[in-house]
Coordinates of C-alpha atoms in Angstrom, one line a residue:
M1 CA 208.4 16.0 125.7
P2 CA 208.7 14.1 122.4
I3 CA 208.1 10.3 122.5
D4 CA 211.7 9.5 121.4
T5 CA 213.1 11.4 124.5
H6 CA 210.9 9.3 126.8
R7 CA 212.2 6.1 125.2
A8 CA 215.8 7.3 125.6
R9 CA 215.3 7.9 129.3
F10 CA 213.7 4.6 130.0
A11 CA 216.1 2.7 127.8
Q12 CA 219.1 3.2 130.2
P13 CA 220.3 0.0 131.8
L14 CA 219.4 -0.4 135.5
P15 CA 223.0 -0.3 136.7
L16 CA 223.6 2.9 134.8
A17 CA 220.6 4.5 136.5
W18 CA 221.9 3.5 140.0
A19 CA 225.3 4.9 139.1
S20 CA 223.8 8.2 138.1
A21 CA 221.9 8.4 141.4
A22 CA 225.1 7.6 143.3
L23 CA 227.0 10.3 141.5
A24 CA 224.2 12.8 142.2
L25 CA 224.4 12.0 145.9
M26 CA 228.2 12.3 145.9
A27 CA 227.8 15.7 144.3
L28 CA 225.8 17.1 147.2
P29 CA 227.5 19.2 149.9
A30 CA 228.7 17.2 152.9
S31 CA 226.2 18.9 155.1
A32 CA 223.4 17.7 152.9
Q33 CA 224.8 14.1 152.8
Q34 CA 225.1 13.9 156.5
A35 CA 221.7 15.4 157.3
A36 CA 219.7 12.2 157.0
A37 CA 218.2 11.0 160.3
P38 CA 219.7 7.7 161.6
P39 CA 217.3 4.7 161.5
G40 CA 215.0 4.9 164.5
Q41 CA 215.8 8.5 165.3
P42 CA 213.3 11.4 164.9
P43 CA 214.0 13.7 161.9
D44 CA 216.3 16.6 162.6
L45 CA 215.0 19.4 160.3
Q46 CA 217.2 22.0 161.9
A47 CA 220.2 20.5 160.1
C48 CA 218.6 21.3 156.8
L49 CA 218.2 25.0 157.6
K50 CA 222.0 25.5 157.4
I51 CA 222.1 24.5 153.7
T52 CA 222.0 27.6 151.4
E53 CA 221.2 26.0 148.0
D54 CA 217.5 25.5 147.6
K55 CA 217.7 22.2 145.7
D56 CA 220.1 20.7 148.3
R57 CA 218.0 21.9 151.2
L58 CA 214.9 20.3 149.6
A59 CA 216.8 17.0 149.2
C60 CA 217.8 17.2 152.8
Y61 CA 214.2 17.5 153.9
D62 CA 213.3 14.6 151.7
R63 CA 215.9 12.3 153.3
Q64 CA 215.0 13.4 156.8
M65 CA 211.4 12.6 156.3
T66 CA 211.6 9.5 154.1
G67 CA 215.2 8.4 154.2
K68 CA 215.7 9.0 150.5
A69 CA 215.6 11.9 148.0
M70 CA 212.3 12.3 146.1
L71 CA 211.0 14.3 143.2
A72 CA 208.1 16.4 144.5
L73 CA 205.2 16.9 142.1
P74 CA 202.5 19.4 142.7
P75 CA 199.4 17.7 144.1
S76 CA 196.2 17.3 142.1
P77 CA 193.3 19.7 143.1
V78 CA 191.5 16.7 144.6
A79 CA 194.5 15.6 146.6
A80 CA 195.2 19.2 147.8
Q81 CA 191.6 19.5 149.1
A82 CA 191.8 16.1 150.8
D83 CA 195.0 17.2 152.6
T84 CA 193.4 20.4 153.9
A85 CA 190.1 18.7 155.0
Q86 CA 189.6 18.6 158.8
P87 CA 189.6 15.2 160.5
G88 CA 186.2 13.6 160.2
E89 CA 185.1 15.9 157.3
P90 CA 184.8 14.7 153.7
A91 CA 187.0 16.3 151.1
Q92 CA 185.3 18.7 148.7
T93 CA 184.7 17.5 145.2
V94 CA 186.3 19.5 142.4
V95 CA 183.9 19.8 139.5
A96 CA 185.7 20.0 136.1
P97 CA 183.3 21.7 133.6
A98 CA 183.2 20.1 130.2
G99 CA 185.8 21.7 128.1
G100 CA 186.8 24.2 130.8
T101 CA 189.2 24.6 133.7
P102 CA 188.5 22.9 137.0
A103 CA 186.3 25.0 139.3
S104 CA 187.1 25.2 143.0
G105 CA 185.1 23.1 145.4
N106 CA 183.3 26.1 146.7
T107 CA 182.2 27.3 143.2
P108 CA 178.8 26.0 141.8
P109 CA 179.4 24.1 138.6
D110 CA 177.2 26.5 136.7
E111 CA 179.2 29.6 137.7
G112 CA 181.0 31.1 134.8
F113 CA 179.2 29.0 132.2
L114 CA 179.3 31.8 129.6
S115 CA 183.0 32.3 130.0
R116 CA 183.7 28.5 129.6
F117 CA 181.4 28.2 126.6
W118 CA 182.7 31.2 124.7
E119 CA 186.2 31.3 126.2
L120 CA 185.9 34.8 127.5
A121 CA 188.6 34.9 130.2
P122 CA 192.3 34.3 129.5
G123 CA 192.2 31.1 131.6
D124 CA 189.4 29.6 129.4
K125 CA 191.1 30.2 126.1
R126 CA 191.6 26.9 124.1
G127 CA 193.2 28.3 120.9
T128 CA 191.8 28.2 117.4
F129 CA 190.2 25.5 115.2
N130 CA 188.9 23.3 118.0
Y131 CA 185.5 22.1 116.8
T132 CA 182.9 22.1 119.5
A133 CA 179.1 22.1 119.8
Y134 CA 177.2 25.3 119.1
R135 CA 173.4 24.7 119.3
P136 CA 172.0 21.4 120.7
N137 CA 172.9 18.3 118.7
F138 CA 169.9 16.0 118.9
F139 CA 168.1 13.2 117.3
L140 CA 164.3 13.0 117.9
P141 CA 163.0 9.8 116.3
I142 CA 159.5 10.3 117.7
R143 CA 158.0 13.7 116.9
G144 CA 154.2 14.3 116.6
L145 CA 152.6 17.2 114.8
R146 CA 149.2 18.7 115.3
E147 CA 149.0 19.8 111.7
I148 CA 151.0 19.0 108.6
N149 CA 151.9 21.7 105.9
Q150 CA 150.7 19.9 102.8
H151 CA 150.8 23.0 100.6
P152 CA 153.7 25.3 101.5
N153 CA 153.5 28.7 100.0
S154 CA 155.0 32.2 99.9
P155 CA 154.0 35.5 98.2
S156 CA 156.9 35.3 95.7
R157 CA 156.9 31.5 95.0
G158 CA 153.2 30.6 95.0
V159 CA 151.8 27.4 96.3
A160 CA 153.6 24.0 96.1
N161 CA 151.3 21.2 95.1
N162 CA 151.7 17.5 94.3
L163 CA 153.8 16.8 97.4
P164 CA 154.0 13.3 99.0
K165 CA 151.3 12.5 101.4
Y166 CA 153.1 13.4 104.7
Q167 CA 152.3 11.8 108.0
H168 CA 151.8 13.5 111.4
F169 CA 154.7 11.5 112.9
E170 CA 158.3 12.1 111.8
T171 CA 161.9 12.5 112.9
K172 CA 163.8 15.7 113.6
L173 CA 167.6 15.9 113.9
Q174 CA 170.1 18.7 114.2
I175 CA 173.9 19.0 113.9
S176 CA 175.5 22.2 115.1
L177 CA 179.3 22.9 115.3
R178 CA 181.5 26.0 115.8
T179 CA 185.2 26.8 115.8
K180 CA 187.2 29.8 116.7
V181 CA 189.2 31.2 113.7
L182 CA 190.9 34.3 115.3
E183 CA 191.7 34.8 119.0
D184 CA 192.2 38.1 120.8
V185 CA 191.4 40.2 117.8
L186 CA 190.7 44.0 117.8
L187 CA 189.4 44.1 121.4
P188 CA 190.9 42.4 124.6
N189 CA 190.0 38.7 124.7
A190 CA 187.5 39.1 121.8
D191 CA 187.3 36.2 119.4
L192 CA 186.0 35.5 115.9
W193 CA 184.0 32.3 115.4
V194 CA 182.4 30.5 112.5
A195 CA 179.5 28.1 113.1
Y196 CA 177.3 25.8 111.1
T197 CA 173.9 24.3 111.9
Q198 CA 171.9 21.8 109.9
Q199 CA 168.4 20.8 110.8
S200 CA 166.4 18.1 109.0
I201 CA 162.8 16.9 109.1
W202 CA 162.6 13.3 108.1
Q203 CA 159.4 11.3 107.4
T204 CA 161.1 8.2 108.9
W205 CA 157.9 6.2 109.5
N206 CA 156.2 7.1 106.2
H207 CA 157.1 3.9 104.4
E208 CA 154.3 4.4 101.8
E209 CA 156.2 7.4 100.5
S210 CA 159.6 5.9 100.9
S211 CA 160.4 7.9 104.0
P212 CA 161.4 11.2 102.3
F213 CA 163.1 14.2 103.9
R214 CA 160.4 16.8 104.1
N215 CA 162.8 19.8 104.7
T216 CA 166.5 20.5 105.5
D217 CA 167.7 24.0 106.6
Y218 CA 171.4 25.0 106.3
Q219 CA 172.7 27.8 108.4
P220 CA 176.3 29.0 108.3
E221 CA 177.2 31.8 110.7
L222 CA 180.0 34.3 111.5
L223 CA 180.2 35.6 115.1
Y224 CA 182.4 38.2 116.8
V225 CA 182.3 37.6 120.6
V226 CA 183.4 40.4 122.9
P227 CA 183.6 39.8 126.7
M228 CA 182.4 42.7 128.8
P229 CA 184.9 44.7 130.9
T230 CA 184.6 44.1 134.7
G231 CA 183.3 47.6 135.3
L232 CA 180.2 46.9 133.0
Q233 CA 179.3 43.4 134.2
N234 CA 177.2 44.2 137.2
L235 CA 173.5 44.2 136.5
P236 CA 170.5 44.5 138.9
F237 CA 169.4 41.4 140.9
D238 CA 173.0 40.0 140.9
W239 CA 173.0 39.3 137.1
K240 CA 176.3 39.5 135.3
W241 CA 176.6 40.8 131.8
G242 CA 179.1 38.5 130.3
L243 CA 179.3 39.2 126.6
T244 CA 178.1 41.1 123.5
S245 CA 178.3 39.4 120.1
F246 CA 177.8 40.5 116.5
G247 CA 176.9 38.1 113.8
L248 CA 176.0 37.5 110.2
V249 CA 173.9 34.5 109.4
H250 CA 172.6 32.9 106.2
Q251 CA 169.7 30.3 106.2
S252 CA 168.3 28.4 103.3
N253 CA 166.7 25.0 102.5
G254 CA 168.4 24.3 99.2
Q255 CA 165.1 23.8 97.4
S256 CA 164.0 25.2 94.1
D257 CA 160.9 26.9 92.6
A258 CA 157.9 26.9 94.9
L259 CA 159.7 25.2 97.8
S260 CA 162.7 27.5 97.9
R261 CA 163.2 29.5 101.1
S262 CA 166.2 31.6 102.3
W263 CA 167.1 34.8 104.2
N264 CA 170.1 36.6 105.4
R265 CA 170.3 38.8 108.6
A266 CA 172.7 40.6 110.9
Y267 CA 172.3 40.6 114.6
V268 CA 173.7 41.8 117.9
S269 CA 173.2 39.7 121.1
F270 CA 173.8 40.2 124.8
G271 CA 174.5 37.3 127.2
A272 CA 174.1 37.4 131.0
E273 CA 174.1 34.9 133.8
R274 CA 173.2 34.5 137.5
G275 CA 174.0 31.2 139.2
G276 CA 172.3 28.4 137.4
L277 CA 170.6 30.8 135.0
N278 CA 171.9 32.3 131.8
A279 CA 170.0 34.4 129.3
N280 CA 170.5 35.8 125.8
L281 CA 168.8 38.6 124.0
R282 CA 169.3 38.8 120.2
I283 CA 168.1 41.7 118.0
E284 CA 168.1 40.9 114.2
A285 CA 168.0 43.0 111.1
P286 CA 167.2 41.2 107.8
L287 CA 169.5 42.0 104.9
A288 CA 167.4 43.3 102.0
K289 CA 167.6 41.5 98.6
S290 CA 168.6 43.6 95.6
N291 CA 165.4 42.6 93.8
D292 CA 162.1 41.3 95.3
K293 CA 161.8 38.6 92.7
Y294 CA 164.8 36.9 94.2
D295 CA 163.3 37.0 97.7
D296 CA 161.9 33.5 98.5
N297 CA 159.9 34.7 101.5
P298 CA 159.5 38.6 101.5
D299 CA 157.2 38.6 104.5
I300 CA 159.2 36.3 106.8
E301 CA 159.9 39.0 109.4
H302 CA 156.2 39.5 109.9
Y303 CA 156.0 35.9 111.2
L304 CA 159.4 35.6 113.0
G305 CA 159.9 39.1 114.2
H306 CA 163.2 40.9 114.9
V307 CA 163.9 39.7 118.5
Q308 CA 164.9 36.3 120.0
A309 CA 165.1 35.8 123.7
Q310 CA 166.4 32.7 125.4
I311 CA 166.8 31.6 129.0
N312 CA 168.6 28.5 130.2
W313 CA 168.2 26.9 133.6
S314 CA 170.3 24.0 135.0
P315 CA 168.8 22.8 138.3
G316 CA 171.0 19.8 139.2
R317 CA 171.5 17.4 136.4
S318 CA 168.6 18.7 134.3
I319 CA 168.9 21.4 131.7
A320 CA 165.9 23.4 130.5
S321 CA 165.7 26.2 128.0
L322 CA 163.0 28.5 126.8
L323 CA 163.3 30.2 123.4
W324 CA 160.8 33.0 122.5
R325 CA 160.4 34.9 119.2
P326 CA 157.8 37.6 119.8
S327 CA 156.2 39.3 116.9
F328 CA 154.3 42.6 116.8
S329 CA 151.9 41.0 114.3
G330 CA 150.7 38.5 117.0
R331 CA 152.6 35.6 115.5
G332 CA 156.1 34.5 116.6
S333 CA 156.9 31.3 118.4
V334 CA 157.9 29.6 121.6
E335 CA 160.1 26.6 122.1
L336 CA 160.8 24.6 125.2
N337 CA 163.7 22.1 125.5
W338 CA 164.6 19.8 128.4
S339 CA 167.3 17.2 128.9
Y340 CA 168.5 14.8 131.6
P341 CA 171.6 12.5 131.5
V342 CA 171.1 8.9 130.5
N343 CA 173.9 8.1 133.0
A344 CA 173.5 10.3 136.0
E345 CA 177.3 10.1 136.6
R346 CA 178.0 11.5 133.2
P347 CA 175.9 14.7 132.8
D348 CA 178.1 16.0 130.0
G349 CA 177.5 12.9 127.9
L350 CA 174.4 11.3 126.3
R351 CA 171.1 12.8 127.5
W352 CA 167.4 12.3 127.1
Y353 CA 165.9 15.2 125.2
V354 CA 162.4 16.6 124.9
Q355 CA 161.4 19.5 122.6
A356 CA 158.0 21.2 122.4
F357 CA 157.3 23.9 119.8
H358 CA 154.3 26.2 119.1
G359 CA 154.0 29.0 116.6
F360 CA 155.5 29.9 113.2
G361 CA 158.9 29.2 111.7
E362 CA 160.0 25.9 113.2
T363 CA 161.5 25.3 109.7
L364 CA 162.0 27.7 106.8
L365 CA 159.5 25.8 104.7
D366 CA 156.9 26.4 107.4
Y367 CA 157.8 30.0 108.2
N368 CA 154.2 31.1 107.7
F369 CA 152.5 27.9 108.9
K370 CA 151.4 27.7 112.5
Q371 CA 152.6 24.4 114.1
T372 CA 152.5 22.6 117.4
S373 CA 154.9 19.7 117.8
L374 CA 156.4 17.5 120.5
G375 CA 159.6 15.4 120.0
L376 CA 161.4 12.8 122.2
G377 CA 164.9 11.6 121.7
L378 CA 168.5 12.0 122.7
T379 CA 171.2 14.7 122.7
I380 CA 174.9 15.0 123.3
F381 CA 175.8 17.8 125.7
K382 CA 179.4 18.7 124.8
F383 CA 181.2 22.0 124.4

């Protein structure tokens, strides 16, 4: 209702409001007006059954039980569960997932995570152009490295020299957002999304070199997310196949000459869940360049492979994830993330964040450099 309508309603003088109520009472049938129970007498609900009009019969019930007509509003889910609780038993708590519809008290908070996150079911749809988180948004001010890539190189760009003297302690930060641009397109409940992720490596504590940014990767992405039909969802061991998505992604570091890195790829991914676990399998195909001399990193797939597997686990307030990129060349990488709320009563807010990485490709600049790192900081868990 528009704000000016609210003002018009509450701007009526008090006598006029009482007069309106009196006129409404006079307009009721005589049977409804006389149905109120006298003071001190038990309510006579049988008298209300004779009234044929629904609204008049409801007003009769109100007066019998309370002595006055009331506007009945639907109870909140919490109130409804409190009313149905047995004497001596606590009411169930309704858990409202962040950005989703309230779950019933008997449903674990993690049930249906994929549907809430990707808005797969009609009840989870939130429309277009609502910006939400995509990958984790984190700030790791303390991050230690086992080795530092002081001479980045690639077959087509050669070796980069004369770089600042980098330290083994630095900061890592990531910003990742997404928005739906088309809803219910082509297939039932399927949506088209765009996403953007930016990850930076910052030599915060390297004051001798004026705290430079060592690398920043920029990654725009286009995703078409398709929820699976009910008949195809059931998998072995009680897993549910929730979605299949198709994507195009570009990734580059915006550098020039020997430090330039970029690649484009298409992928198909499959998402499934089981209770507090959800998993994603992604198969990628690099898009070839028209000429090898424009390829900043022609051998990148030998280090990063063509497959990415991720599993997320949420036992209680903790959230843990394992990301694995296997490679037939024996390279690849593994990344472990863990978070816990700063305020235990707000698990969808600010959280402590730990990230461990081992292998190749933590950044585009280091795609062919084996790295082991550990970072500590904070993340915001919102979607």
